[in-house]
Short mmCIF file of C-alpha atoms and ligand atoms in Angstrom, two decimals:
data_model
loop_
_atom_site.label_atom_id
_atom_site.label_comp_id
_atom_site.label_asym_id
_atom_site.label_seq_id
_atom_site.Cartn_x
_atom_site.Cartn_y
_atom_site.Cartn_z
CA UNK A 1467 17.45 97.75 123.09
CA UNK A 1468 20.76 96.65 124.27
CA UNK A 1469 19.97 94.24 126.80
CA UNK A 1470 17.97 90.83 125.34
CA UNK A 1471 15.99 89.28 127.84
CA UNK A 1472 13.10 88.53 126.02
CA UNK A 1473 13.22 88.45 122.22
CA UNK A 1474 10.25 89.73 122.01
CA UNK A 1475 11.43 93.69 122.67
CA UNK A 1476 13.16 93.01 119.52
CA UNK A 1477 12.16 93.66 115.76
CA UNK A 1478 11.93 90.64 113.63
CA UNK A 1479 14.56 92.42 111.75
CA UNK A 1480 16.98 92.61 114.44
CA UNK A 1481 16.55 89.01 115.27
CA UNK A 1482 16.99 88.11 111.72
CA UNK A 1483 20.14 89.93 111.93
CA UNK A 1484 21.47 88.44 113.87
CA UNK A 1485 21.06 84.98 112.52
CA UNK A 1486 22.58 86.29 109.46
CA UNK A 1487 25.33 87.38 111.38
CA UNK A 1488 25.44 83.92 113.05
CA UNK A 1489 25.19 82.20 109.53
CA UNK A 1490 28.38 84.23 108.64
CA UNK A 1491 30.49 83.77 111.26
CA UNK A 1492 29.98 79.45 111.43
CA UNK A 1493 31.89 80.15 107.22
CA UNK A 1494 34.32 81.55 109.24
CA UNK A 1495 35.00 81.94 112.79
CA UNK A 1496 38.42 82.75 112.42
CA UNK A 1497 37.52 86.10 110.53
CA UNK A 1498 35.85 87.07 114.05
CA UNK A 1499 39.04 86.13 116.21
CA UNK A 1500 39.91 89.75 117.36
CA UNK A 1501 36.68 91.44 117.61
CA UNK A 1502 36.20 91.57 121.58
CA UNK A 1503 39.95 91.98 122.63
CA UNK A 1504 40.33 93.45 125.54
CA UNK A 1505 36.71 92.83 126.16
CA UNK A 1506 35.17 91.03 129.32
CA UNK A 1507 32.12 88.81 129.59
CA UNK A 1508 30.70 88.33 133.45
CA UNK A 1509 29.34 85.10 133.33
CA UNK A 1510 26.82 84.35 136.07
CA UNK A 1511 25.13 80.80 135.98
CA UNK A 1512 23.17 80.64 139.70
CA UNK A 1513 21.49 77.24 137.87
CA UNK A 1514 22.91 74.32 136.46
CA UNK A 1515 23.99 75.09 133.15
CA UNK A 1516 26.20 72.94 130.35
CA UNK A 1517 25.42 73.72 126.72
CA UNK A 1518 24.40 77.39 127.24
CA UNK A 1519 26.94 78.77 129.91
CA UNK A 1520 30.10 76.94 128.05
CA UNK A 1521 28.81 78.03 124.68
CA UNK A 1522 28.67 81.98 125.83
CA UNK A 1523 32.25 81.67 127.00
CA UNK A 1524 33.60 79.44 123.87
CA UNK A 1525 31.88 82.57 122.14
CA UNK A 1526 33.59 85.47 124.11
CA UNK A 1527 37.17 83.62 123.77
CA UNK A 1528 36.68 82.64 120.04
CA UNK A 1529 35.65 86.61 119.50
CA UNK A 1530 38.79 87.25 121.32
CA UNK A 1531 37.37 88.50 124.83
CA UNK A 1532 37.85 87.13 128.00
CA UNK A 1533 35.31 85.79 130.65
CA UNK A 1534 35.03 86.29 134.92
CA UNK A 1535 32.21 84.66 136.65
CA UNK A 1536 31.19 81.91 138.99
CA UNK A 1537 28.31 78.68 138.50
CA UNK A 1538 28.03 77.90 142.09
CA UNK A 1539 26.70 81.15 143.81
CA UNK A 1540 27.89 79.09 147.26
CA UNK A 1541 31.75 80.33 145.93
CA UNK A 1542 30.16 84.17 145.67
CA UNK A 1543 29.22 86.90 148.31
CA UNK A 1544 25.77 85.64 147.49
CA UNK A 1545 26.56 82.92 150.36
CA UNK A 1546 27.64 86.14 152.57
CA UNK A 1547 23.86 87.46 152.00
CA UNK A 1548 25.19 89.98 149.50
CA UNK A 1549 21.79 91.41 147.50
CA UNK A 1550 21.37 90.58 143.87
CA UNK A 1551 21.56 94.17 143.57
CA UNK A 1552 24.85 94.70 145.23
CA UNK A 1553 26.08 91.55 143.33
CA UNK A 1554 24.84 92.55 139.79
CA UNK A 1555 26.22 96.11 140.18
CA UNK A 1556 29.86 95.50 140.74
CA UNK A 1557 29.58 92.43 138.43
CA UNK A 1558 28.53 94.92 135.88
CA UNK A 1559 31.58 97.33 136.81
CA UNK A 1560 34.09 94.15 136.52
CA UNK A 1561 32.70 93.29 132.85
CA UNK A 1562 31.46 95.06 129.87
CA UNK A 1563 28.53 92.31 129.26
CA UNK A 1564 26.61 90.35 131.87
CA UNK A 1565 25.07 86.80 131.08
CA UNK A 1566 22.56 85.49 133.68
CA UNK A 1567 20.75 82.45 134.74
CA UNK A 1568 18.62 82.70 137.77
CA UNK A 1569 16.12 80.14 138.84
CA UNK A 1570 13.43 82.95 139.69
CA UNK A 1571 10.86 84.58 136.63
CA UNK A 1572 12.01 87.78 135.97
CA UNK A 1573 15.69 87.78 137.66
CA UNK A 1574 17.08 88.96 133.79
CA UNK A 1575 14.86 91.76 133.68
CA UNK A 1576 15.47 93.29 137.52
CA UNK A 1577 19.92 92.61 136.74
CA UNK A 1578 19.31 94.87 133.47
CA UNK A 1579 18.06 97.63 135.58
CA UNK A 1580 21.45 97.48 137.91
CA UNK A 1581 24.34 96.30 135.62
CA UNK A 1582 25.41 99.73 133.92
CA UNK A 1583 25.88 97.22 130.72
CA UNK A 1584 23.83 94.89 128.46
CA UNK A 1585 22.55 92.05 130.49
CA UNK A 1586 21.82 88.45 128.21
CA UNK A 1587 19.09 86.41 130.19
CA UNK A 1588 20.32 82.82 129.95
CA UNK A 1589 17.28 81.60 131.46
CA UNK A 1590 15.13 83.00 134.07
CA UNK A 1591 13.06 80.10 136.22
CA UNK A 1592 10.28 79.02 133.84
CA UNK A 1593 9.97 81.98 132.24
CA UNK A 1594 12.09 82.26 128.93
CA UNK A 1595 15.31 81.54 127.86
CA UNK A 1596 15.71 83.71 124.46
CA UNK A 1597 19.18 82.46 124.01
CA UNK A 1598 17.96 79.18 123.33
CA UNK A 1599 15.60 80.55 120.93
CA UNK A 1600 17.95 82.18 118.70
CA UNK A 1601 19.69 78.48 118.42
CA UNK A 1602 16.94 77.03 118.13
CA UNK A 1603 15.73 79.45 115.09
CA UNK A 1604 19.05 79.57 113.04
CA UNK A 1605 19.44 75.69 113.03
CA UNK A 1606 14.84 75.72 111.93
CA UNK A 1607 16.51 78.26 109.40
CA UNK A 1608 19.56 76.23 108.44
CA UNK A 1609 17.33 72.72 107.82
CA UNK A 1610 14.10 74.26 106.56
CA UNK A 1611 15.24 77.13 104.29
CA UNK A 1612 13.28 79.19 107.25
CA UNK A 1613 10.59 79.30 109.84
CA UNK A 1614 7.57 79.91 107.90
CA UNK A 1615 4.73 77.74 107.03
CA UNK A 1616 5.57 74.36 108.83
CA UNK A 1617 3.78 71.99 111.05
CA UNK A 1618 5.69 71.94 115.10
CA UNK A 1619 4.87 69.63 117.80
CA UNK A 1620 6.28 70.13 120.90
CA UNK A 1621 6.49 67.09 123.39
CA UNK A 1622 6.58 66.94 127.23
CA UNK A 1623 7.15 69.04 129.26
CA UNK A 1624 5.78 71.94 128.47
CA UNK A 1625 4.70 73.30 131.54
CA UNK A 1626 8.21 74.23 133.08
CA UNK A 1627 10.09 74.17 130.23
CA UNK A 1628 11.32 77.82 129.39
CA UNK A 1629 12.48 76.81 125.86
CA UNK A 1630 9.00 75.97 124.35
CA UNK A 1631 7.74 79.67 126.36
CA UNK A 1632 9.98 81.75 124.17
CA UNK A 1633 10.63 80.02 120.75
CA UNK A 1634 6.46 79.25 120.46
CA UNK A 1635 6.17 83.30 120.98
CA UNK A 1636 8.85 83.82 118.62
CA UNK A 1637 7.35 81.30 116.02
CA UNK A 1638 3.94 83.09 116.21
CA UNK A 1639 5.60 86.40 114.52
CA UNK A 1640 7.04 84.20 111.66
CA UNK A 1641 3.34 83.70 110.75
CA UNK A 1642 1.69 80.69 109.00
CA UNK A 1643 3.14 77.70 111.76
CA UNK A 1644 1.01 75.37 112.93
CA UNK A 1645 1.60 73.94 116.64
CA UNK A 1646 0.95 70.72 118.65
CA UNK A 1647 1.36 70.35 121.84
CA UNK A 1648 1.95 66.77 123.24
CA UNK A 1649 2.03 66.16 126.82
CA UNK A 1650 0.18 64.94 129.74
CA UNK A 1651 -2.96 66.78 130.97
CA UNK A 1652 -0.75 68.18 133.98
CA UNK A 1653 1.94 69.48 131.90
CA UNK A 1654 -0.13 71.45 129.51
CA UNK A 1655 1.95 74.62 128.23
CA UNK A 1656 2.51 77.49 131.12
CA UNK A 1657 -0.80 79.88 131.76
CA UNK A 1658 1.73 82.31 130.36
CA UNK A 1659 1.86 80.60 127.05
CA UNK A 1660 -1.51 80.12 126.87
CA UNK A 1661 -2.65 83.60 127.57
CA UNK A 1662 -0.30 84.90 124.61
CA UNK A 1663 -1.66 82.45 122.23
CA UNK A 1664 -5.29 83.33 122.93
CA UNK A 1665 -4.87 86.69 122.91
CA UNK A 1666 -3.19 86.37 119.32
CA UNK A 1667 -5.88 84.32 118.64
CA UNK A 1668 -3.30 81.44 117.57
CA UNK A 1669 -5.31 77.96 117.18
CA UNK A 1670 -3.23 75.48 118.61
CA UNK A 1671 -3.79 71.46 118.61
CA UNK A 1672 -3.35 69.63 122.43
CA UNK A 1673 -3.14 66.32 122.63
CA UNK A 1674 -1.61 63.31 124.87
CA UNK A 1675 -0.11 60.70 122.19
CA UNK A 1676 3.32 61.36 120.21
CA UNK A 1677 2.56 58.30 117.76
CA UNK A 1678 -1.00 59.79 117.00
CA UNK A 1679 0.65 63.33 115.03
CA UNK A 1680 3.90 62.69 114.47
CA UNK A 1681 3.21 62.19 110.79
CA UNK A 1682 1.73 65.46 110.61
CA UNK A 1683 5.22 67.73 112.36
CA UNK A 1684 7.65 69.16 110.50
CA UNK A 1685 9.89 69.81 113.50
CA UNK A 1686 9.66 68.14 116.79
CA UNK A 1687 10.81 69.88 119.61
CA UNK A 1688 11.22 67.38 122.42
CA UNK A 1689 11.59 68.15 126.32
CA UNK A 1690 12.86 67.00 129.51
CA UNK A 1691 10.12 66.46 132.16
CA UNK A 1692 12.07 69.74 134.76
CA UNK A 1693 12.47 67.27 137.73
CA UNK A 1694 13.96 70.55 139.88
CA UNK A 1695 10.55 72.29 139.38
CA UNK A 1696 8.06 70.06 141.32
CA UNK A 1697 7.52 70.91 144.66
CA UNK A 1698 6.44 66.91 145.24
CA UNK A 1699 8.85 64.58 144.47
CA UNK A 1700 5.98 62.06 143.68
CA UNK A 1701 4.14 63.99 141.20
CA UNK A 1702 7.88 64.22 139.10
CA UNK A 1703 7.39 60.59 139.53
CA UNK A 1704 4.30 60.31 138.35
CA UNK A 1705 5.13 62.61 134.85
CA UNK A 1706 8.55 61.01 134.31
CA UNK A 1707 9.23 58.69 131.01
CA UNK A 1708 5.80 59.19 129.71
CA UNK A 1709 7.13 60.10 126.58
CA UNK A 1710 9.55 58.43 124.41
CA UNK A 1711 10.89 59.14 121.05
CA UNK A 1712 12.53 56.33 119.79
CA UNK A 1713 13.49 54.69 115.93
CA UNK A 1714 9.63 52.52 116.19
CA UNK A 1715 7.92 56.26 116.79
CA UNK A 1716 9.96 58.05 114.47
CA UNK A 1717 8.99 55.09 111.77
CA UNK A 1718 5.95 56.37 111.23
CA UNK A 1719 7.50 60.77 110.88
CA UNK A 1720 8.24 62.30 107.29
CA UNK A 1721 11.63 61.96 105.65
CA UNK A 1722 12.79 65.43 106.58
CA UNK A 1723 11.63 66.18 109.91
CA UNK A 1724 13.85 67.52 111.92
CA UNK A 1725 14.04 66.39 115.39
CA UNK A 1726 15.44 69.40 117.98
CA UNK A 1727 15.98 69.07 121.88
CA UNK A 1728 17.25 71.76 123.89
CA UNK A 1729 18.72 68.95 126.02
CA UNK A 1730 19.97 68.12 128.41
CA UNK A 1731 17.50 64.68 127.45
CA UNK A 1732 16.37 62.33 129.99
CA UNK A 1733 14.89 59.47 129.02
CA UNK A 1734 12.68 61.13 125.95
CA UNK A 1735 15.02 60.42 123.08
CA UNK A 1736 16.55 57.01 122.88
CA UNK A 1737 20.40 57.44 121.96
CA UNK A 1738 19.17 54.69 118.79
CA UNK A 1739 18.04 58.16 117.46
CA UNK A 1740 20.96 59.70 117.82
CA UNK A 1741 22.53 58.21 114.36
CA UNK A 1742 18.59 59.01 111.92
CA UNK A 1743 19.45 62.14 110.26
CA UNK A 1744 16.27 63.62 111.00
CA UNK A 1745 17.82 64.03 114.37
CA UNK A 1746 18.97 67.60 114.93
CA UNK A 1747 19.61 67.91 118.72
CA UNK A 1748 24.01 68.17 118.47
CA UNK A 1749 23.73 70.24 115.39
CA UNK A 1750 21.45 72.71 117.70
CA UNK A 1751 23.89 72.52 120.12
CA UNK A 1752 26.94 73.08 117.90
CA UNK A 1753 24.87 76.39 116.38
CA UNK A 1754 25.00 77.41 120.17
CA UNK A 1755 28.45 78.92 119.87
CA UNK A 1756 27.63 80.50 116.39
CA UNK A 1757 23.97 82.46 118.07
CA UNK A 1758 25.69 83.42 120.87
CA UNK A 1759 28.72 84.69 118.71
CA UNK A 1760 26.53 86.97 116.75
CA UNK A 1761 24.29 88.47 119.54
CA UNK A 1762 27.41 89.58 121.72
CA UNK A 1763 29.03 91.08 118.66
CA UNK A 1764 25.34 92.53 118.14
CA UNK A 1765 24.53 94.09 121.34
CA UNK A 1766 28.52 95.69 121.62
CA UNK A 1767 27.60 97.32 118.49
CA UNK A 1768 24.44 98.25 119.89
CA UNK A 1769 25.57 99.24 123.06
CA UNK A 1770 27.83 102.14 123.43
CA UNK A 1771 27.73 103.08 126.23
CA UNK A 1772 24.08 103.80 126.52
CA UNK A 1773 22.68 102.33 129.98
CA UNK A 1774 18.95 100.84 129.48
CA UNK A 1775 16.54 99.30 131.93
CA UNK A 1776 14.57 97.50 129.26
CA UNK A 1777 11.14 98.85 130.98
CA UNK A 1778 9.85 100.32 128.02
CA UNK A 1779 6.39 101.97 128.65
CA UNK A 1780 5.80 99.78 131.78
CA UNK A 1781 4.47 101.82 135.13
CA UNK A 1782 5.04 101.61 138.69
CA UNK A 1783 2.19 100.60 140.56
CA UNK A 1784 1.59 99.75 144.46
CA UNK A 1785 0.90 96.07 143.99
CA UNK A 1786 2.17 92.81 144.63
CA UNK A 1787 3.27 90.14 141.52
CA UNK A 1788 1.01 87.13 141.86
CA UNK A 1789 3.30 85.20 140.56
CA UNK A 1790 5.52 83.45 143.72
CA UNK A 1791 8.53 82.55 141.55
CA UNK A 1792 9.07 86.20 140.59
CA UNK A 1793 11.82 87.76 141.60
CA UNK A 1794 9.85 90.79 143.08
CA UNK A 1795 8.64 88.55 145.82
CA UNK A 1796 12.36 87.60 146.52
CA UNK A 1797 14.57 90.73 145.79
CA UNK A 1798 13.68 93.35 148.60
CA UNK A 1799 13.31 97.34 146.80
CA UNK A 1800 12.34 96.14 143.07
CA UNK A 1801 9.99 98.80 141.86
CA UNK A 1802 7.41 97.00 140.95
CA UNK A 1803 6.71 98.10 137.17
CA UNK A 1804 3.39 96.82 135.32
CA UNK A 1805 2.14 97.22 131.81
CA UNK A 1806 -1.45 97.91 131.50
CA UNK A 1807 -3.39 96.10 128.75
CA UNK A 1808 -7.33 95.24 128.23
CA UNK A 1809 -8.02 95.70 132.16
CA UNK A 1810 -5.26 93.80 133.44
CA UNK A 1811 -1.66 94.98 134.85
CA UNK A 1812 1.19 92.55 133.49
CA UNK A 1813 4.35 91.84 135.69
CA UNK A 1814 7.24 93.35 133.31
CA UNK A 1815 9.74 91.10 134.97
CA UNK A 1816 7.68 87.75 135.28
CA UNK A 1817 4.41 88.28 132.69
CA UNK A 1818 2.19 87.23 135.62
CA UNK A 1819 -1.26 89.36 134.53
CA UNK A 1820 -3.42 90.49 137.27
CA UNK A 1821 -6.87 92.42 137.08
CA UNK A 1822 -6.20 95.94 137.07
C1 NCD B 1 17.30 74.11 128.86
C2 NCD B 1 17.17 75.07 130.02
O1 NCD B 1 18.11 75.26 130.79
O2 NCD B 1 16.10 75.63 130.13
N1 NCD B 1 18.61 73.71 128.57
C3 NCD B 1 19.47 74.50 127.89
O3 NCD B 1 19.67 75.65 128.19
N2 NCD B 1 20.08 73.97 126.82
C4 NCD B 1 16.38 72.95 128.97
C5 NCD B 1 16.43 72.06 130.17
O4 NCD B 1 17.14 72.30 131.14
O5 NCD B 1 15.70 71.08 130.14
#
């Protein structure tokens, strides 16, 4: 595999790898200050992006590689009606390494089978966002001794948030975690989260109060309600600031919980939290650089040269993804490839199921 869009078509090996690698390189970046001269990173953020599109190029410059890329795809031939196709091809020919965001499911998936290089999915509409994950794991790792064996709540949004999809599937392989999931009835985790658990046969607590468990978590993983997700602008009304960690609700946590947040935050965490050292959130961001350090250096090694559409055993069949945030339903000429499992055919860019 030389393309990571969902850390999930990696070993656990290769993932602990590279959080090794990761731990290694925060004792000393400067030991890693020449290892992609001469080598270019296409950066393409077609959603907003802070934390994870400035840490991927802080990475490629403090490896010693250089960056190209745009964040507004209004400055692009995108705004000329060029395809994603067209775009992610001679994107792919400019750089050695392509780093997406796209708002639609899937969009990672369908660049890796035109870029001609590894392809790092920075977040692809509600889907995943494995980057994240691998933060999100080394700083677990880095407070907890590792990510075995320990209680995690995960609070508000967890319908749209792409975060809680792909570090709750990578948590599962860890084995022995226990989850809770607080939020409102109409932000219940995605269909797509739910489906994997079951299947897994992964017990998993829901509930609608923070105050009632939070004595119980080990980690709390908190999460902005996705305002640019709701198709009504009164319903993001409606879920907005129903959660709020602040120092009353974290009175009642243990000593050494450790309080994580993708961010950006809303309104969830009051900035009183900020200064508790149970609060984790900057430290996750800092690791951001470190991750993202490790899996370029990873994939290069990985890589060469070897062009791979990250399909794996997944068919082509004549339907239509259900799913109408997938990119298939957007991006004219995607072959539309399907796993088959138990009866059902499984979107390989989105993970919408359908009956066979
Ligand atoms: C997250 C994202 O983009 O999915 N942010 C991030 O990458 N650090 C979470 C969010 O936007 O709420």
């Amino acid at each position: 595999m030389v393309s990571l869009i969902d850390l999930n078509d990696f070993d656990l090996v290769d993932v602990e790898n590279v959080l090794d690698r990761a731990i290694d390189i925060k004792k000393n970046v400067g030991d890693f200050s020449k290892s992609m001269v001469g080598k270019i990173m296409g950066s393409l953020f077609l959603e907003p992006s802070t934390r994870t599109q400035f840490s991927f190029q802080a990475a490629m410059m403090r490896l010693g590689g250089q960056f190209l890329g745009f964040s507004d795809p209004q400055k692009s031939s995108f705004a000329k009606g060029e395809s994603f196709r067209d775009t992610l091809k001679i994107m792919g020919i400019y750089s050695d390494l392509l780093v997406i965001r796209h708002r639609k499911d899937g969009a990672a998936r369908a660049a890796s089978m035109f870029a001609g290089c590894p392809v790092i999915n920075a977040g692809d509409g509600v889907h995943l966002h494995p980057t994240q994950t691998l933060v999100d794991l080394l700083t677990i790792r880095q407070l907890k001794g590792g990510c075995c064996g320990l209680t995690f709540g995960f609070c508000g949004d967890l319908k749209f948030g792409r975060p809680v999809n792909s570090l709750v599937r990578m948590l599962c392989r860890y084995g022995n975690n226990r989850f809770v999931f607080v939020s409102t009835k109409e932000q219940q985790i995605s269909k797509f989260l739910r489906g994997f658990l079951e299947e897994r046969k992964i017990g998993f607590v829901e509930c609608g109060s923070l105050e009632e468990v939070i004595s119980s978590l080990d980690v709390l993983y908190m999460t902005r309600v996705q305002r640019e997700r709701f198709k009504n602008p009164v319903d993001y009304e409606n879920q907005k600031g129903r959660f709020r960690l602040n120092k009353k609700v974290l009175g009642a946590a243990k000593s050494d919980l450790v309080v994580l947040h993708p961010l950006p935050r809303n309104d969830e965490i009051d900035c009183e939290v900020d200064s508790d050292g149970r609060a984790a959130y900057f430290l996750q961001a800092e690791n951001g650089i470190y991750g993202r350090m490790a899996l370029i250096l990873q994939l290069f090694d990985e890589f060469k040269g070897r062009v791979d559409d990250c399909f794996g055993d997944a068919k082509i069949f004549n339907r239509v993804c259900l799913n109408e945030n997938c990119i298939t339903r957007f991006e004219v000429d995607l072959p539309q490839f399907f796993s088959e499992k138990n009866g059902y055919l499984n979107c390989s860019y989105c993970d919408e199921s359908q009956v066979l």
